[in-house]
Tab-separated table of C-alpha atoms in Angstrom:
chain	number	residue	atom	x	y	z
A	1	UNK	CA	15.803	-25.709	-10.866
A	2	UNK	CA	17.181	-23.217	-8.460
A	3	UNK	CA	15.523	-21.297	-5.937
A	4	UNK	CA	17.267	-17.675	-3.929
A	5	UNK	CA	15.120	-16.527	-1.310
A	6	UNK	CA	15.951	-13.188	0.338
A	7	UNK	CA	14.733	-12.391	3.860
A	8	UNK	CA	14.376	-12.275	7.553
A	9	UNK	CA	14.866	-15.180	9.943
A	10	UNK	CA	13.141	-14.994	13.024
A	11	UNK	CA	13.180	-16.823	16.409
A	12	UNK	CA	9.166	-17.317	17.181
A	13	UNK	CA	9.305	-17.266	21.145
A	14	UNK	CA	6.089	-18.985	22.767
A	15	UNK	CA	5.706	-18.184	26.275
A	16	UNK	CA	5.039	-20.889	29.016
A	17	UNK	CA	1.340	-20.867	29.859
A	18	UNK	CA	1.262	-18.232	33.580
A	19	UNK	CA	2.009	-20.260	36.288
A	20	UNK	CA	3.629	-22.856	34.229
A	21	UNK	CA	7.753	-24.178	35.317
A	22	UNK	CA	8.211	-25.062	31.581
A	23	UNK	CA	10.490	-22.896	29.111
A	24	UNK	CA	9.011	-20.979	26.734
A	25	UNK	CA	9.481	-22.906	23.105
A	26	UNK	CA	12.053	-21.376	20.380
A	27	UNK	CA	10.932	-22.045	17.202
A	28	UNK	CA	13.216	-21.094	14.184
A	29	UNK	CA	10.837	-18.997	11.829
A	30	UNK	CA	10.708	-15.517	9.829
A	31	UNK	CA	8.371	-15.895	6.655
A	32	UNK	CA	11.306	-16.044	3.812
A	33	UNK	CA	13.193	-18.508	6.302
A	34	UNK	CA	9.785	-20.773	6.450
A	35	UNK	CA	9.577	-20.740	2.617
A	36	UNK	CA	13.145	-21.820	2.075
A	37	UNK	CA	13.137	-24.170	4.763
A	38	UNK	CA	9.514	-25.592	3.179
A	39	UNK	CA	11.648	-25.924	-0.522
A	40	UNK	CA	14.414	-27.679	0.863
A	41	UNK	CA	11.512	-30.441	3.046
A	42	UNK	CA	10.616	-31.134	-0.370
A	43	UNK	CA	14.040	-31.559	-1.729
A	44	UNK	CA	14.602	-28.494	-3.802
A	45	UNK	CA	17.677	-26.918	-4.602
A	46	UNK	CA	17.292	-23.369	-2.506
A	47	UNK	CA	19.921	-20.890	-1.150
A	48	UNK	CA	18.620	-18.344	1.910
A	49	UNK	CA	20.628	-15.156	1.446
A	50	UNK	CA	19.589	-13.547	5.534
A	51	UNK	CA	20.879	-11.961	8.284
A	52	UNK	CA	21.903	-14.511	11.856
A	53	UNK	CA	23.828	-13.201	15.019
A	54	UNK	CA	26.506	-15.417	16.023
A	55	UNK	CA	24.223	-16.056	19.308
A	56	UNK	CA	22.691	-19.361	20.114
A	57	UNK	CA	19.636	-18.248	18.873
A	58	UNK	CA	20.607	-17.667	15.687
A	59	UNK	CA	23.066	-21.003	15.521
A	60	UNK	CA	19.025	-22.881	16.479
A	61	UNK	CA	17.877	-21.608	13.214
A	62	UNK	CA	21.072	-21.814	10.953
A	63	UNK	CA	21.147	-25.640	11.753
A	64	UNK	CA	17.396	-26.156	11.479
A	65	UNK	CA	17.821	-24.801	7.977
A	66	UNK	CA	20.857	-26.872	6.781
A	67	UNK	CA	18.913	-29.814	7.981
A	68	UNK	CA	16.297	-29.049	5.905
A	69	UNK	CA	19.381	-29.028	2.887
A	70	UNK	CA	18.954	-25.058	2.582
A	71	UNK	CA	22.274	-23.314	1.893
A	72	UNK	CA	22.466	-20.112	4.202
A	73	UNK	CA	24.444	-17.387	3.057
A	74	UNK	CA	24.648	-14.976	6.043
A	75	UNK	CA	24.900	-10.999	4.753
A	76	UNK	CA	25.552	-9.908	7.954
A	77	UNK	CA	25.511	-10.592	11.959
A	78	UNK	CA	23.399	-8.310	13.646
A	79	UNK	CA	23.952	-7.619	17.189
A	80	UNK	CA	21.356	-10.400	17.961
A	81	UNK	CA	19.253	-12.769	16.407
A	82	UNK	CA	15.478	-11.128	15.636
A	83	UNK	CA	12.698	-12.226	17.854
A	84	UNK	CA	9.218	-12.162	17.551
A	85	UNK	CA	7.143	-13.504	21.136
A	86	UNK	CA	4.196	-15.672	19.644
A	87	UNK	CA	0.714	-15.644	21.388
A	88	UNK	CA	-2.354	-18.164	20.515
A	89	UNK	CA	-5.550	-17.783	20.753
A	90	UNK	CA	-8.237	-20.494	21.207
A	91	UNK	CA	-8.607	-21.302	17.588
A	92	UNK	CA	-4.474	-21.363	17.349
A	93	UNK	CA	-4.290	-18.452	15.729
A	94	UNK	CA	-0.945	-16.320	16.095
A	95	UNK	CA	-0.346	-12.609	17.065
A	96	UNK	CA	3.341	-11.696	17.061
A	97	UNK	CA	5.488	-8.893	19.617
A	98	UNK	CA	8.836	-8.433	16.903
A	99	UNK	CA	12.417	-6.961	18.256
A	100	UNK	CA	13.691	-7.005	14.794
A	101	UNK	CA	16.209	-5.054	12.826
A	102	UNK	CA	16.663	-5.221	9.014
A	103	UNK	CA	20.093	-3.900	7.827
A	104	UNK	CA	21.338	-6.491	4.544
A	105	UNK	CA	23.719	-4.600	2.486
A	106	UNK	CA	24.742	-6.970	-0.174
A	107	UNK	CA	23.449	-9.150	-2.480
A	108	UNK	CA	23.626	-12.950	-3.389
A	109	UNK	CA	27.068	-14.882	-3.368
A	110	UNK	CA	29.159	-13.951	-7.069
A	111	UNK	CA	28.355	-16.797	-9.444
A	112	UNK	CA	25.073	-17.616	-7.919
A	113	UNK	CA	22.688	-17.972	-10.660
A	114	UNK	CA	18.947	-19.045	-9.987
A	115	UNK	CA	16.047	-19.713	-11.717
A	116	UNK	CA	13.721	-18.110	-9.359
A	117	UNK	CA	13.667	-15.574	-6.347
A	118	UNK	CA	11.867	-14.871	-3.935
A	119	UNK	CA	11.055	-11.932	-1.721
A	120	UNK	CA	8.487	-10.771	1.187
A	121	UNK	CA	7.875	-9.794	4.280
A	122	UNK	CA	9.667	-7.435	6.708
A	123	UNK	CA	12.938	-7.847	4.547
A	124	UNK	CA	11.373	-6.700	1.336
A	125	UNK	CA	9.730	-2.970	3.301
A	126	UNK	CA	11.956	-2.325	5.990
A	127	UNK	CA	14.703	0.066	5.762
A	128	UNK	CA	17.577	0.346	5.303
A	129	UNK	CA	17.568	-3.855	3.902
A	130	UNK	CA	14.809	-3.413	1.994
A	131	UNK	CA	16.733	-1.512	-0.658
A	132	UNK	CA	19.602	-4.384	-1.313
A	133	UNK	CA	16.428	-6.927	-1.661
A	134	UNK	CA	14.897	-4.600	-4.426
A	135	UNK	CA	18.161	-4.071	-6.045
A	136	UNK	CA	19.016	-7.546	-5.496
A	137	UNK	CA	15.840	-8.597	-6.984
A	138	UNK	CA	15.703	-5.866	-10.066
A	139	UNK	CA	19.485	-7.726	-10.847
A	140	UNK	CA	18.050	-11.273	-10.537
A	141	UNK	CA	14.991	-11.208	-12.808
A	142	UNK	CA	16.380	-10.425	-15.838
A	143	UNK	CA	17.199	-14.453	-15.833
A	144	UNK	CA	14.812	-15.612	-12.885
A	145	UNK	CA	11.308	-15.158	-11.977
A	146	UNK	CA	10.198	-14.251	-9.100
A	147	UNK	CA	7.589	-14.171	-6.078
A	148	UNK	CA	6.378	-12.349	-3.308
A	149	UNK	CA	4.624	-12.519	-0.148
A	150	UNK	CA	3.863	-9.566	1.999
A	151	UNK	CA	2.972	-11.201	4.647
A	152	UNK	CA	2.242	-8.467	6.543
A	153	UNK	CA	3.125	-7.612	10.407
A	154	UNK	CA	1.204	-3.980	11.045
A	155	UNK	CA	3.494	-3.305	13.731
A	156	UNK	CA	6.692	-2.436	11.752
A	157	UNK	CA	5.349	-1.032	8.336
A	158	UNK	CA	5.064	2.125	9.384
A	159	UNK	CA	2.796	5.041	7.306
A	160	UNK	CA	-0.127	3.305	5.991
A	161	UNK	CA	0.393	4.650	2.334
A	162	UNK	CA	3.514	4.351	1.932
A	163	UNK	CA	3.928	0.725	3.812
A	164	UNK	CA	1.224	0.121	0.812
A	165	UNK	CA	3.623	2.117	-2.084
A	166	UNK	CA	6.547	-0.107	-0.981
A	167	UNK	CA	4.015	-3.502	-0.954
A	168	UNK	CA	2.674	-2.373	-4.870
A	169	UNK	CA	6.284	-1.955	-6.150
A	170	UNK	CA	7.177	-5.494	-4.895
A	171	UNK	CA	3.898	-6.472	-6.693
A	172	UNK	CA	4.978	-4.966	-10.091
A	173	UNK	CA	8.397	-6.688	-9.798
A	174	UNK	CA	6.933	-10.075	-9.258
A	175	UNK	CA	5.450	-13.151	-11.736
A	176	UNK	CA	3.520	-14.382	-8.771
A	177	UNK	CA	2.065	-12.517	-6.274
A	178	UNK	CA	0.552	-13.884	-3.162
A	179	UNK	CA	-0.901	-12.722	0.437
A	180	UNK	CA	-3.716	-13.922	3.045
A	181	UNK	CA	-7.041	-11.800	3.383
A	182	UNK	CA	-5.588	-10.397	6.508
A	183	UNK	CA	-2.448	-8.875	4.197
A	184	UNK	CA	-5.304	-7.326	2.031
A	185	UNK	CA	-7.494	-6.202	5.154
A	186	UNK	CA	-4.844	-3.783	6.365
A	187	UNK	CA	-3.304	-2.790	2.857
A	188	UNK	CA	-6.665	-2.064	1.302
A	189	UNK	CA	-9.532	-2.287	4.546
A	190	UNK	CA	-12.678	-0.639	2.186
A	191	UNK	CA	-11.774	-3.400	-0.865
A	192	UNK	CA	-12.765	-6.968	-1.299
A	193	UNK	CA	-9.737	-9.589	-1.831
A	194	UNK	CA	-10.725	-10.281	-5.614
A	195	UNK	CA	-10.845	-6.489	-6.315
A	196	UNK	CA	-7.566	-6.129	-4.877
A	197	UNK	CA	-6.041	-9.462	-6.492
A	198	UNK	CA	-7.491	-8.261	-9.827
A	199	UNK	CA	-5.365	-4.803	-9.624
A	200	UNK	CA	-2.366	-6.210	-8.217
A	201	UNK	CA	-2.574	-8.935	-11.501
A	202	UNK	CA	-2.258	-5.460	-13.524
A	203	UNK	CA	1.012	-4.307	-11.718
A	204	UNK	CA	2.537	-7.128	-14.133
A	205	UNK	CA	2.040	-10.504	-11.752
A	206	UNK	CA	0.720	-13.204	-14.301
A	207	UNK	CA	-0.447	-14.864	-11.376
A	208	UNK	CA	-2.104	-13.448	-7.950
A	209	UNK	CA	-2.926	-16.242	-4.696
A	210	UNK	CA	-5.201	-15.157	-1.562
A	211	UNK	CA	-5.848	-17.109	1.004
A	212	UNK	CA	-8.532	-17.008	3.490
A	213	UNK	CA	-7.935	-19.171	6.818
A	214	UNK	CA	-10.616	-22.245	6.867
A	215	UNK	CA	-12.695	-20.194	4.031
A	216	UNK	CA	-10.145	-21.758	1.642
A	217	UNK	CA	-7.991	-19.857	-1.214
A	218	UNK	CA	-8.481	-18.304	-4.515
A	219	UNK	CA	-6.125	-18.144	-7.181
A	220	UNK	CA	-6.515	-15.233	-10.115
A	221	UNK	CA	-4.523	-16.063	-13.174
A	222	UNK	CA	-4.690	-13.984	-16.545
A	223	UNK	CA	-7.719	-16.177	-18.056
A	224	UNK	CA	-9.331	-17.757	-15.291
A	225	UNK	CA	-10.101	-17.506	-11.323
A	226	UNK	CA	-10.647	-20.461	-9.274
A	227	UNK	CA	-11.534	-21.291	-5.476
A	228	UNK	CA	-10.623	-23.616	-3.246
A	229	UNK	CA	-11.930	-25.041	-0.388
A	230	UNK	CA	-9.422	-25.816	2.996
A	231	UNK	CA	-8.966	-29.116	3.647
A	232	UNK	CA	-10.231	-30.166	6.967
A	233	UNK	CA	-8.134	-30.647	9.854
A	234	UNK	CA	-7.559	-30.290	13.634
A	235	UNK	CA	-5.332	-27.340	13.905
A	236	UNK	CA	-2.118	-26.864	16.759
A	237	UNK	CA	-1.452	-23.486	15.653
A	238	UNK	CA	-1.523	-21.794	12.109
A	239	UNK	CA	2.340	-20.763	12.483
A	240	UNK	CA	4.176	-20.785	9.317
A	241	UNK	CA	0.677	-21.827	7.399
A	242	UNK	CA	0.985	-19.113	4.968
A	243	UNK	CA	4.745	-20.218	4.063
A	244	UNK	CA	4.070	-23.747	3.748
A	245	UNK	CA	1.425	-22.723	1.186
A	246	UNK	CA	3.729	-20.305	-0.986
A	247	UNK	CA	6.703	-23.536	-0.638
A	248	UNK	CA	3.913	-25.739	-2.001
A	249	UNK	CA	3.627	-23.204	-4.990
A	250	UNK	CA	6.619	-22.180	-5.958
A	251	UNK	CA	7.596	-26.460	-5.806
A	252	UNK	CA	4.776	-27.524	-8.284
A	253	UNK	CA	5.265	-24.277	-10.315
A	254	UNK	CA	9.007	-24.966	-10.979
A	255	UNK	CA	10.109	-25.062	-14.125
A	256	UNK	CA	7.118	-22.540	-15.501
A	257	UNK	CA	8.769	-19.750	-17.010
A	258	UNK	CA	7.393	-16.502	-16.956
A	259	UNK	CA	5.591	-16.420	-20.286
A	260	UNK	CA	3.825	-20.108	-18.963
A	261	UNK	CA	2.532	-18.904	-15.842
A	262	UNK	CA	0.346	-16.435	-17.728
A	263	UNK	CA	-1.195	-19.615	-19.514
A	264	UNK	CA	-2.302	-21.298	-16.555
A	265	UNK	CA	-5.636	-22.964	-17.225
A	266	UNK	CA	-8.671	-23.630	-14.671
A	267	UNK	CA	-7.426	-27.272	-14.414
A	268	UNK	CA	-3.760	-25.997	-13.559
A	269	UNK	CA	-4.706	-23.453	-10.991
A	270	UNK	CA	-6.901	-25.728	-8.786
A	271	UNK	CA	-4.290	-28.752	-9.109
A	272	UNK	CA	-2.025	-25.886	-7.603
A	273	UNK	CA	-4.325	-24.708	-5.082
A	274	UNK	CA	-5.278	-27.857	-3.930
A	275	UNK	CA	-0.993	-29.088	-3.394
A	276	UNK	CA	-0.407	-25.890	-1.510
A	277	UNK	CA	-3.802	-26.228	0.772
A	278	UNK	CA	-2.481	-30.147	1.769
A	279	UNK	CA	1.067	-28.210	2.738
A	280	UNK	CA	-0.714	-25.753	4.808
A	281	UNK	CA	-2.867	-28.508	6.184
A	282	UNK	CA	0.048	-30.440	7.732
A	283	UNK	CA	1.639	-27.718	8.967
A	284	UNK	CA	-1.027	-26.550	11.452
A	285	UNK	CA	-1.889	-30.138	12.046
A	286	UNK	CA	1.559	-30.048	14.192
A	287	UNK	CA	2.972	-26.728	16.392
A	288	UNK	CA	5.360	-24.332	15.008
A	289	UNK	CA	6.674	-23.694	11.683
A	290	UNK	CA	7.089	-27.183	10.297
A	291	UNK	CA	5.911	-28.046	6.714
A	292	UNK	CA	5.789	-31.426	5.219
A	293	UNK	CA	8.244	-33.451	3.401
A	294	UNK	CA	7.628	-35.050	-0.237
A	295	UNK	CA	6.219	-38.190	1.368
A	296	UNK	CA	3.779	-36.261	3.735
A	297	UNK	CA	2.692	-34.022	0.982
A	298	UNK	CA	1.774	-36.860	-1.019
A	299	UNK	CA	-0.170	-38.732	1.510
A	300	UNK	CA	-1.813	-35.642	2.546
A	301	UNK	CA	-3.443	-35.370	-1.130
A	302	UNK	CA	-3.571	-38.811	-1.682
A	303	UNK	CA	-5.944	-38.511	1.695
A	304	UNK	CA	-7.836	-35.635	0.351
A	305	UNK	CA	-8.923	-37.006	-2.726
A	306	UNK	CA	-9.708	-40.483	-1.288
A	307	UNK	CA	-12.036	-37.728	1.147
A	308	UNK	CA	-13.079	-36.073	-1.951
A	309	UNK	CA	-14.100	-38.761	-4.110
A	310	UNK	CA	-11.164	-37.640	-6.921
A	311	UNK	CA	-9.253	-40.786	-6.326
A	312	UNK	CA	-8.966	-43.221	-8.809
């Protein structure tokens, strides 16, 4: 099984606290980089087709991702590596300042053939890249299947309806949709989540994931919705969260074909939710973007259900 993902990297800058004679911390990150880098912690075979400057920046995040085993195809060097300057709150949650520029012109490497794709965030809306993603994508899916994340930054998608257009027709080209209430809040501010994941699930998705922060996750399939609670834990930061979630799903879901994931049953769909909730768990557990690897993703659910009362 064979994973493309198409997108942004990102270097997440966190300042040094006022006052402070520390650096400020680089961490490698971008939303389509975390997911790629999250498939190849847990051993999957998964190609990043981005954009890196030949700056040190972007050498940081080209080698973080080959460690990981993620092959980087590079579709141009921008004049410098995109940047986004991270600030925390009390709770660890992260607000982003972005000097990024989106220009991808081509598509993936000749012969490249995978079984899935996926798309989201800046790369997928933000012109003029966004267009060889959506052509890239339209191409792919004839063979793969596909997901998206919107993953929305407010700051760079421009005119409220049509930043939503360009979200919907990612929607419609995608077997699995997900986003965080936050994506929703700004897309859609008068709806509810489930309203929203109910219409995006008629685009075409057979398969539509929110998730809420510490109120858990819901996941809307063609026969059945089910929630999940968040596991418990003490959080660093909630950096790469989101991504470590969608790596969780698109891991246990490999393999489904398109017609499966439309047969998902209530059983199925809170096995999923639960995997991709441990993910996100150890990633905030720990600063930056850093997901687990097969072992800590096991003994993060073997924990929870031993919490839970599921083990056996």
């Amino acid at each position: 099984m064979s994973f493309l993902v198409i997108g942004e990297c990102v270097a997440d800058i966190v300042p040094a606290p006022a006052g402070s004679a520390a650096a400020d911390r680089v961490h490698p990150g971008g939303s389509p980089a975390n997911v790629a880098h999250g498939l190849g912690r847990l051993g999957r075979d998964v190609t990043l087709l981005t954009q890196l400057a030949d700056d040190d920046t972007g050498r940081l995040i080209e080698a973080h991702l080959r460690d990981a085993g993620v092959r980087v195809e590079v579709g141009g060097r921008p004049p410098r590596t995109p940047s986004a300057v991270v600030g925390l709150d009390a709770h660890g949650g992260a607000t982003y300042r972005f000097d990024i520029a989106w220009t991808l012109t081509g598509g993936a490497p000749a012969g490249l053939a995978p079984d899935h794709v996926h798309i989201g965030s800046i790369a997928a809306v933000t012109a003029p890249g966004a267009a060889a993603v959506l052509a890239e994508t339209e191409r792919l899916r004839a063979r793969a299947t596909v997901s998206y994340d919107p993953n929305v930054r407010p700051a760079l998608m421009g005119e409220h309806g049509a930043a939503v257009a360009r979200v919907e027709r990612c929607v419609a080209l995608s077997d699995l949709a997900k986003a965080s209430d936050e994506d929703l809040a700004w897309l859609y501010p008068d709806e509810e989540p489930h309203t929203v994941a109910a219409r995006w699930l008629g685009l075409g998705p057979a398969l539509v994931l929110v998730t809420r922060g510490a109120a858990g996750s819901f996941a809307l399939g063609r026969k059945h919705l089910v929630e999940a609670a968040a596991l418990p834990v003490a959080v660093a930061d909630t950096v790469g969260a989101g991504d470590s979630f969608m790596s969780a799903v698109l891991d246990a879901l490999a393999g489904q074909g398109r017609d499966a994931l439309g047969t998902l049953d209530a059983e199925d769909l809170d096995g999923l939710l639960r995997r991709a909730s441990a993910a996100a768990a150890v990633t905030v557990s720990r600063g930056g973007s850093w997901p687990p690897d097969r072992d800590e993703l096991e003994a993060a659910l073997r924990e929870e259900a031993l919490r839970s009362g599921r083990a056996r």
